[in-house]
Amino acid sequence: MTYPHLPPEIAELRERTRRFIREVVVDEEPVPSGRLDPATRDRLQAAAKDAGVFAPLVPKEYGGQGLPIEHWSPILQEAGYSPIGSAALNCVAPDELVDRELAKTLSPRVQRMLGFHSQYPTGSPGLWQVDYADLGDCLGL
């Protein structure tokens, strides 16, 4: 997809993101049904910082790229080229699946507050996801 009306700095960020995902991230993808291990994620995030594509949605004063919301789509589409692209760039949406091992490290109270629940039967190596209905119930909304 082309974006002829992108400001030059956003078009340049899109191109940097495109190259980074295709030249760095794709080679680090786990095998099908595999997991992205924390060491690889950390290595990819460090490389994303070096490439100037880390945390595109985060304001610059907090270490991100400060991308305005109206330009999120072209950048996130490039990140989505790889199933681990959003993790490498640190722009995973809160409603995306969350690694079960990570969710298990949270206290039960925090799990309830964030609305995590298992997507698969207990004991399976499945993923967890956010359920905002659980969060609303917990907060009495």
Short mmCIF file of N, CA and C in Angstrom, two decimals:
data_model
loop_
_atom_site.label_atom_id
_atom_site.label_comp_id
_atom_site.label_asym_id
_atom_site.label_seq_id
_atom_site.Cartn_x
_atom_site.Cartn_y
_atom_site.Cartn_z
N MET A 1 0.83 -1.17 0.00
CA MET A 1 0.00 0.00 0.00
C MET A 1 0.89 1.24 0.00
N THR A 2 0.53 2.20 -0.79
CA THR A 2 1.30 3.44 -0.85
C THR A 2 0.57 4.54 -0.10
N TYR A 3 1.31 5.47 0.41
CA TYR A 3 0.77 6.59 1.17
C TYR A 3 1.36 7.87 0.59
N PRO A 4 0.75 8.39 -0.48
CA PRO A 4 1.34 9.54 -1.16
C PRO A 4 1.29 10.83 -0.35
N HIS A 5 0.44 10.90 0.67
CA HIS A 5 0.28 12.15 1.41
C HIS A 5 0.97 12.15 2.77
N LEU A 6 1.86 11.19 3.00
CA LEU A 6 2.59 11.17 4.27
C LEU A 6 3.61 12.30 4.29
N PRO A 7 3.73 12.98 5.44
CA PRO A 7 4.82 13.95 5.56
C PRO A 7 6.16 13.23 5.39
N PRO A 8 7.17 13.92 4.89
CA PRO A 8 8.46 13.28 4.61
C PRO A 8 9.05 12.53 5.81
N GLU A 9 8.96 13.09 7.02
CA GLU A 9 9.55 12.42 8.18
C GLU A 9 8.80 11.13 8.53
N ILE A 10 7.50 11.09 8.28
CA ILE A 10 6.72 9.87 8.54
C ILE A 10 7.01 8.84 7.46
N ALA A 11 7.11 9.28 6.21
CA ALA A 11 7.46 8.37 5.12
C ALA A 11 8.83 7.74 5.37
N GLU A 12 9.75 8.52 5.89
CA GLU A 12 11.10 8.02 6.19
C GLU A 12 11.05 7.00 7.34
N LEU A 13 10.24 7.28 8.38
CA LEU A 13 10.08 6.33 9.49
C LEU A 13 9.44 5.04 8.97
N ARG A 14 8.48 5.16 8.10
CA ARG A 14 7.85 3.97 7.52
C ARG A 14 8.88 3.14 6.76
N GLU A 15 9.71 3.78 5.98
CA GLU A 15 10.72 3.05 5.22
C GLU A 15 11.75 2.41 6.15
N ARG A 16 12.19 3.12 7.18
CA ARG A 16 13.13 2.54 8.16
C ARG A 16 12.51 1.33 8.84
N THR A 17 11.22 1.45 9.21
CA THR A 17 10.51 0.34 9.86
C THR A 17 10.41 -0.84 8.91
N ARG A 18 10.06 -0.57 7.67
CA ARG A 18 9.95 -1.63 6.66
C ARG A 18 11.26 -2.40 6.52
N ARG A 19 12.37 -1.65 6.38
CA ARG A 19 13.68 -2.30 6.24
C ARG A 19 14.03 -3.09 7.50
N PHE A 20 13.81 -2.51 8.66
CA PHE A 20 14.15 -3.17 9.92
C PHE A 20 13.39 -4.50 10.06
N ILE A 21 12.10 -4.46 9.82
CA ILE A 21 11.30 -5.68 9.97
C ILE A 21 11.78 -6.75 9.00
N ARG A 22 11.99 -6.39 7.76
CA ARG A 22 12.36 -7.37 6.74
C ARG A 22 13.80 -7.83 6.83
N GLU A 23 14.71 -6.95 7.23
CA GLU A 23 16.13 -7.30 7.25
C GLU A 23 16.62 -7.83 8.59
N VAL A 24 15.93 -7.51 9.67
CA VAL A 24 16.39 -7.92 11.00
C VAL A 24 15.40 -8.86 11.67
N VAL A 25 14.15 -8.44 11.77
CA VAL A 25 13.17 -9.17 12.57
C VAL A 25 12.78 -10.51 11.96
N VAL A 26 12.51 -10.54 10.67
CA VAL A 26 12.04 -11.77 10.03
C VAL A 26 13.01 -12.93 10.27
N ASP A 27 14.29 -12.65 10.26
CA ASP A 27 15.28 -13.71 10.48
C ASP A 27 15.24 -14.27 11.90
N GLU A 28 14.63 -13.55 12.83
CA GLU A 28 14.57 -13.98 14.23
C GLU A 28 13.25 -14.63 14.61
N GLU A 29 12.34 -14.76 13.66
CA GLU A 29 11.04 -15.34 13.97
C GLU A 29 11.19 -16.78 14.46
N PRO A 30 10.44 -17.13 15.51
CA PRO A 30 10.50 -18.52 15.98
C PRO A 30 9.83 -19.45 14.96
N VAL A 31 10.10 -20.72 15.10
CA VAL A 31 9.46 -21.70 14.23
C VAL A 31 7.95 -21.65 14.47
N PRO A 32 7.14 -22.10 13.51
CA PRO A 32 5.69 -22.11 13.73
C PRO A 32 5.36 -22.81 15.05
N SER A 33 4.45 -22.24 15.78
CA SER A 33 4.04 -22.69 17.12
C SER A 33 5.11 -22.43 18.17
N GLY A 34 6.22 -21.79 17.79
CA GLY A 34 7.26 -21.47 18.75
C GLY A 34 6.97 -20.15 19.44
N ARG A 35 7.80 -19.83 20.39
CA ARG A 35 7.64 -18.60 21.16
C ARG A 35 8.83 -17.69 20.94
N LEU A 36 8.58 -16.42 21.07
CA LEU A 36 9.66 -15.44 21.04
C LEU A 36 10.25 -15.41 22.44
N ASP A 37 11.49 -15.85 22.57
CA ASP A 37 12.09 -15.89 23.90
C ASP A 37 12.50 -14.48 24.32
N PRO A 38 12.50 -14.22 25.63
CA PRO A 38 12.80 -12.87 26.13
C PRO A 38 14.16 -12.33 25.69
N ALA A 39 15.17 -13.17 25.59
CA ALA A 39 16.50 -12.70 25.18
C ALA A 39 16.48 -12.20 23.74
N THR A 40 15.77 -12.91 22.87
CA THR A 40 15.66 -12.47 21.48
C THR A 40 14.87 -11.17 21.40
N ARG A 41 13.76 -11.09 22.15
CA ARG A 41 12.97 -9.87 22.17
C ARG A 41 13.81 -8.69 22.62
N ASP A 42 14.58 -8.87 23.69
CA ASP A 42 15.42 -7.79 24.19
C ASP A 42 16.47 -7.37 23.16
N ARG A 43 17.05 -8.34 22.48
CA ARG A 43 18.05 -8.07 21.44
C ARG A 43 17.41 -7.29 20.28
N LEU A 44 16.21 -7.71 19.87
CA LEU A 44 15.51 -7.02 18.79
C LEU A 44 15.11 -5.60 19.20
N GLN A 45 14.68 -5.43 20.43
CA GLN A 45 14.31 -4.09 20.88
C GLN A 45 15.53 -3.17 20.95
N ALA A 46 16.66 -3.70 21.34
CA ALA A 46 17.89 -2.89 21.34
C ALA A 46 18.25 -2.51 19.91
N ALA A 47 18.11 -3.44 18.98
CA ALA A 47 18.39 -3.15 17.58
C ALA A 47 17.40 -2.13 17.03
N ALA A 48 16.13 -2.22 17.45
CA ALA A 48 15.12 -1.25 17.01
C ALA A 48 15.47 0.16 17.51
N LYS A 49 15.99 0.25 18.73
CA LYS A 49 16.43 1.56 19.24
C LYS A 49 17.56 2.11 18.39
N ASP A 50 18.51 1.24 18.07
CA ASP A 50 19.64 1.67 17.23
C ASP A 50 19.19 2.10 15.84
N ALA A 51 18.13 1.45 15.33
CA ALA A 51 17.62 1.76 14.00
C ALA A 51 16.66 2.95 13.99
N GLY A 52 16.33 3.46 15.19
CA GLY A 52 15.42 4.60 15.27
C GLY A 52 13.98 4.26 14.96
N VAL A 53 13.56 3.02 15.28
CA VAL A 53 12.18 2.62 15.03
C VAL A 53 11.48 2.10 16.29
N PHE A 54 12.15 2.14 17.42
CA PHE A 54 11.61 1.60 18.67
C PHE A 54 10.47 2.46 19.19
N ALA A 55 9.43 1.82 19.69
CA ALA A 55 8.29 2.47 20.35
C ALA A 55 7.72 3.62 19.52
N PRO A 56 7.22 3.32 18.33
CA PRO A 56 6.74 4.40 17.47
C PRO A 56 5.57 5.19 18.04
N LEU A 57 4.77 4.60 18.92
CA LEU A 57 3.59 5.27 19.45
C LEU A 57 3.87 6.06 20.72
N VAL A 58 5.05 5.90 21.27
CA VAL A 58 5.40 6.54 22.55
C VAL A 58 5.98 7.93 22.28
N PRO A 59 5.59 8.92 23.11
CA PRO A 59 6.15 10.27 22.93
C PRO A 59 7.68 10.27 22.99
N LYS A 60 8.28 11.18 22.27
CA LYS A 60 9.74 11.26 22.20
C LYS A 60 10.37 11.47 23.58
N GLU A 61 9.71 12.25 24.43
CA GLU A 61 10.30 12.51 25.75
C GLU A 61 10.38 11.27 26.62
N TYR A 62 9.69 10.19 26.21
CA TYR A 62 9.76 8.92 26.93
C TYR A 62 10.53 7.86 26.16
N GLY A 63 11.26 8.27 25.14
CA GLY A 63 12.11 7.34 24.41
C GLY A 63 11.53 6.75 23.15
N GLY A 64 10.35 7.19 22.75
CA GLY A 64 9.72 6.66 21.55
C GLY A 64 9.91 7.57 20.35
N GLN A 65 9.14 7.28 19.31
CA GLN A 65 9.23 8.05 18.07
C GLN A 65 8.22 9.19 18.01
N GLY A 66 7.24 9.22 18.93
CA GLY A 66 6.27 10.31 18.98
C GLY A 66 5.36 10.38 17.77
N LEU A 67 5.00 9.25 17.22
CA LEU A 67 4.19 9.21 16.01
C LEU A 67 2.76 9.68 16.30
N PRO A 68 2.28 10.68 15.56
CA PRO A 68 0.89 11.13 15.76
C PRO A 68 -0.09 10.04 15.35
N ILE A 69 -1.21 9.98 16.03
CA ILE A 69 -2.18 8.90 15.81
C ILE A 69 -2.63 8.80 14.36
N GLU A 70 -2.71 9.91 13.66
CA GLU A 70 -3.18 9.85 12.27
C GLU A 70 -2.19 9.14 11.35
N HIS A 71 -0.97 8.86 11.85
CA HIS A 71 0.04 8.16 11.04
C HIS A 71 0.41 6.79 11.61
N TRP A 72 -0.36 6.30 12.56
CA TRP A 72 -0.08 4.99 13.13
C TRP A 72 -0.20 3.87 12.10
N SER A 73 -1.23 3.92 11.28
CA SER A 73 -1.54 2.80 10.38
C SER A 73 -0.38 2.37 9.50
N PRO A 74 0.26 3.26 8.75
CA PRO A 74 1.33 2.77 7.87
C PRO A 74 2.51 2.16 8.62
N ILE A 75 2.80 2.68 9.81
CA ILE A 75 3.92 2.14 10.59
C ILE A 75 3.54 0.78 11.17
N LEU A 76 2.34 0.68 11.74
CA LEU A 76 1.92 -0.59 12.33
C LEU A 76 1.70 -1.67 11.27
N GLN A 77 1.32 -1.26 10.06
CA GLN A 77 1.23 -2.25 8.98
C GLN A 77 2.59 -2.83 8.65
N GLU A 78 3.61 -2.01 8.67
CA GLU A 78 4.97 -2.52 8.43
C GLU A 78 5.39 -3.44 9.56
N ALA A 79 5.09 -3.07 10.81
CA ALA A 79 5.42 -3.94 11.95
C ALA A 79 4.70 -5.28 11.83
N GLY A 80 3.47 -5.26 11.32
CA GLY A 80 2.67 -6.46 11.20
C GLY A 80 3.11 -7.42 10.11
N TYR A 81 4.10 -7.04 9.34
CA TYR A 81 4.64 -7.95 8.32
C TYR A 81 5.19 -9.22 8.97
N SER A 82 5.68 -9.08 10.20
CA SER A 82 6.20 -10.22 10.96
C SER A 82 5.32 -10.44 12.19
N PRO A 83 5.07 -11.69 12.55
CA PRO A 83 4.27 -11.94 13.75
C PRO A 83 4.94 -11.44 15.04
N ILE A 84 6.24 -11.16 14.99
CA ILE A 84 6.91 -10.65 16.18
C ILE A 84 7.32 -9.18 16.00
N GLY A 85 6.86 -8.57 14.90
CA GLY A 85 7.24 -7.18 14.62
C GLY A 85 6.83 -6.21 15.70
N SER A 86 5.60 -6.34 16.19
CA SER A 86 5.14 -5.40 17.20
C SER A 86 5.89 -5.58 18.52
N ALA A 87 6.28 -6.80 18.84
CA ALA A 87 7.09 -7.02 20.06
C ALA A 87 8.48 -6.42 19.89
N ALA A 88 9.05 -6.54 18.70
CA ALA A 88 10.39 -6.00 18.45
C ALA A 88 10.39 -4.48 18.53
N LEU A 89 9.29 -3.85 18.08
CA LEU A 89 9.21 -2.39 18.10
C LEU A 89 8.61 -1.86 19.40
N ASN A 90 8.14 -2.76 20.26
CA ASN A 90 7.49 -2.40 21.52
C ASN A 90 6.23 -1.58 21.25
N CYS A 91 5.39 -2.10 20.38
CA CYS A 91 4.11 -1.44 20.11
C CYS A 91 2.98 -2.45 20.08
N VAL A 92 3.05 -3.44 20.98
CA VAL A 92 2.00 -4.45 21.08
C VAL A 92 0.76 -3.79 21.65
N ALA A 93 -0.36 -3.96 20.98
CA ALA A 93 -1.62 -3.40 21.47
C ALA A 93 -2.04 -4.11 22.74
N PRO A 94 -2.73 -3.42 23.64
CA PRO A 94 -3.13 -4.06 24.90
C PRO A 94 -4.11 -5.20 24.72
N ASP A 95 -4.78 -5.28 23.58
CA ASP A 95 -5.71 -6.37 23.38
C ASP A 95 -5.12 -7.50 22.56
N GLU A 96 -3.81 -7.44 22.29
CA GLU A 96 -3.16 -8.55 21.61
C GLU A 96 -2.90 -9.66 22.62
N LEU A 97 -2.65 -10.84 22.11
CA LEU A 97 -2.37 -11.97 22.98
C LEU A 97 -1.09 -11.72 23.78
N VAL A 98 -1.10 -12.18 25.00
CA VAL A 98 0.02 -11.99 25.91
C VAL A 98 0.58 -13.36 26.27
N ASP A 99 1.87 -13.48 26.26
CA ASP A 99 2.53 -14.74 26.59
C ASP A 99 2.10 -15.23 27.96
N ARG A 100 1.70 -16.48 28.04
CA ARG A 100 1.21 -17.05 29.29
C ARG A 100 2.27 -16.97 30.39
N GLU A 101 3.52 -17.22 30.05
CA GLU A 101 4.57 -17.18 31.07
C GLU A 101 4.70 -15.78 31.67
N LEU A 102 4.57 -14.76 30.84
CA LEU A 102 4.60 -13.40 31.34
C LEU A 102 3.41 -13.13 32.26
N ALA A 103 2.22 -13.52 31.82
CA ALA A 103 1.02 -13.30 32.63
C ALA A 103 1.10 -14.03 33.96
N LYS A 104 1.72 -15.21 33.97
CA LYS A 104 1.83 -15.97 35.22
C LYS A 104 2.74 -15.29 36.23
N THR A 105 3.61 -14.39 35.80
CA THR A 105 4.49 -13.70 36.74
C THR A 105 3.78 -12.57 37.48
N LEU A 106 2.60 -12.20 37.00
CA LEU A 106 1.84 -11.13 37.64
C LEU A 106 1.10 -11.68 38.85
N SER A 107 0.91 -10.84 39.85
CA SER A 107 0.14 -11.28 41.02
C SER A 107 -1.31 -11.50 40.60
N PRO A 108 -2.04 -12.35 41.33
CA PRO A 108 -3.46 -12.56 40.98
C PRO A 108 -4.25 -11.25 40.96
N ARG A 109 -3.94 -10.35 41.87
CA ARG A 109 -4.64 -9.06 41.88
C ARG A 109 -4.38 -8.29 40.59
N VAL A 110 -3.12 -8.25 40.17
CA VAL A 110 -2.78 -7.53 38.95
C VAL A 110 -3.42 -8.21 37.74
N GLN A 111 -3.41 -9.54 37.74
CA GLN A 111 -4.07 -10.26 36.64
C GLN A 111 -5.54 -9.86 36.55
N ARG A 112 -6.22 -9.80 37.71
CA ARG A 112 -7.63 -9.40 37.71
C ARG A 112 -7.80 -7.96 37.24
N MET A 113 -6.93 -7.07 37.71
CA MET A 113 -7.04 -5.66 37.34
C MET A 113 -6.82 -5.46 35.85
N LEU A 114 -5.92 -6.23 35.28
CA LEU A 114 -5.66 -6.10 33.85
C LEU A 114 -6.62 -6.94 33.01
N GLY A 115 -7.36 -7.81 33.68
CA GLY A 115 -8.35 -8.61 32.97
C GLY A 115 -7.77 -9.79 32.22
N PHE A 116 -6.63 -10.33 32.68
CA PHE A 116 -6.06 -11.48 32.00
C PHE A 116 -6.85 -12.73 32.35
N HIS A 117 -7.04 -13.56 31.36
CA HIS A 117 -7.62 -14.88 31.59
C HIS A 117 -7.05 -15.83 30.56
N SER A 118 -7.08 -17.08 30.89
CA SER A 118 -6.52 -18.07 29.98
C SER A 118 -7.44 -18.26 28.78
N GLN A 119 -6.84 -18.31 27.62
CA GLN A 119 -7.61 -18.57 26.41
C GLN A 119 -7.74 -20.07 26.17
N TYR A 120 -6.92 -20.85 26.82
CA TYR A 120 -6.89 -22.29 26.63
C TYR A 120 -7.14 -22.98 27.97
N PRO A 121 -7.46 -24.25 27.96
CA PRO A 121 -7.70 -24.96 29.21
C PRO A 121 -6.49 -24.90 30.14
N THR A 122 -6.76 -24.95 31.43
CA THR A 122 -5.70 -24.94 32.43
C THR A 122 -4.68 -26.02 32.13
N GLY A 123 -3.42 -25.66 32.25
CA GLY A 123 -2.35 -26.62 32.02
C GLY A 123 -1.86 -26.66 30.59
N SER A 124 -2.57 -26.01 29.68
CA SER A 124 -2.10 -26.01 28.28
C SER A 124 -1.01 -24.96 28.12
N PRO A 125 -0.20 -25.08 27.09
CA PRO A 125 0.85 -24.08 26.87
C PRO A 125 0.33 -22.88 26.09
N GLY A 126 -0.94 -22.54 26.30
CA GLY A 126 -1.59 -21.49 25.52
C GLY A 126 -1.16 -20.09 25.89
N LEU A 127 -1.85 -19.16 25.29
CA LEU A 127 -1.61 -17.74 25.51
C LEU A 127 -2.73 -17.18 26.37
N TRP A 128 -2.48 -16.02 26.94
CA TRP A 128 -3.51 -15.31 27.68
C TRP A 128 -3.87 -14.09 26.86
N GLN A 129 -5.04 -13.56 27.10
CA GLN A 129 -5.41 -12.34 26.42
C GLN A 129 -6.14 -11.43 27.39
N VAL A 130 -6.23 -10.18 27.02
CA VAL A 130 -6.91 -9.20 27.85
C VAL A 130 -8.40 -9.29 27.56
N ASP A 131 -9.20 -9.24 28.61
CA ASP A 131 -10.65 -9.22 28.48
C ASP A 131 -11.15 -8.01 29.24
N TYR A 132 -11.56 -6.98 28.51
CA TYR A 132 -11.94 -5.74 29.16
C TYR A 132 -13.22 -5.87 29.96
N ALA A 133 -14.05 -6.89 29.67
CA ALA A 133 -15.23 -7.12 30.48
C ALA A 133 -14.83 -7.50 31.90
N ASP A 134 -13.78 -8.34 32.03
CA ASP A 134 -13.28 -8.69 33.36
C ASP A 134 -12.79 -7.46 34.10
N LEU A 135 -12.10 -6.57 33.40
CA LEU A 135 -11.60 -5.35 34.02
C LEU A 135 -12.78 -4.49 34.48
N GLY A 136 -13.80 -4.36 33.65
CA GLY A 136 -14.98 -3.58 34.03
C GLY A 136 -15.66 -4.16 35.25
N ASP A 137 -15.78 -5.50 35.31
CA ASP A 137 -16.39 -6.14 36.48
C ASP A 137 -15.58 -5.85 37.73
N CYS A 138 -14.26 -5.94 37.59
CA CYS A 138 -13.36 -5.72 38.74
C CYS A 138 -13.48 -4.29 39.25
N LEU A 139 -13.65 -3.34 38.32
CA LEU A 139 -13.74 -1.94 38.69
C LEU A 139 -15.16 -1.51 39.02
N GLY A 140 -16.13 -2.42 38.84
CA GLY A 140 -17.53 -2.09 39.13
C GLY A 140 -18.15 -1.17 38.09
N LEU A 141 -17.69 -1.28 36.84
CA LEU A 141 -18.24 -0.42 35.77
C LEU A 141 -19.40 -1.08 35.07
#
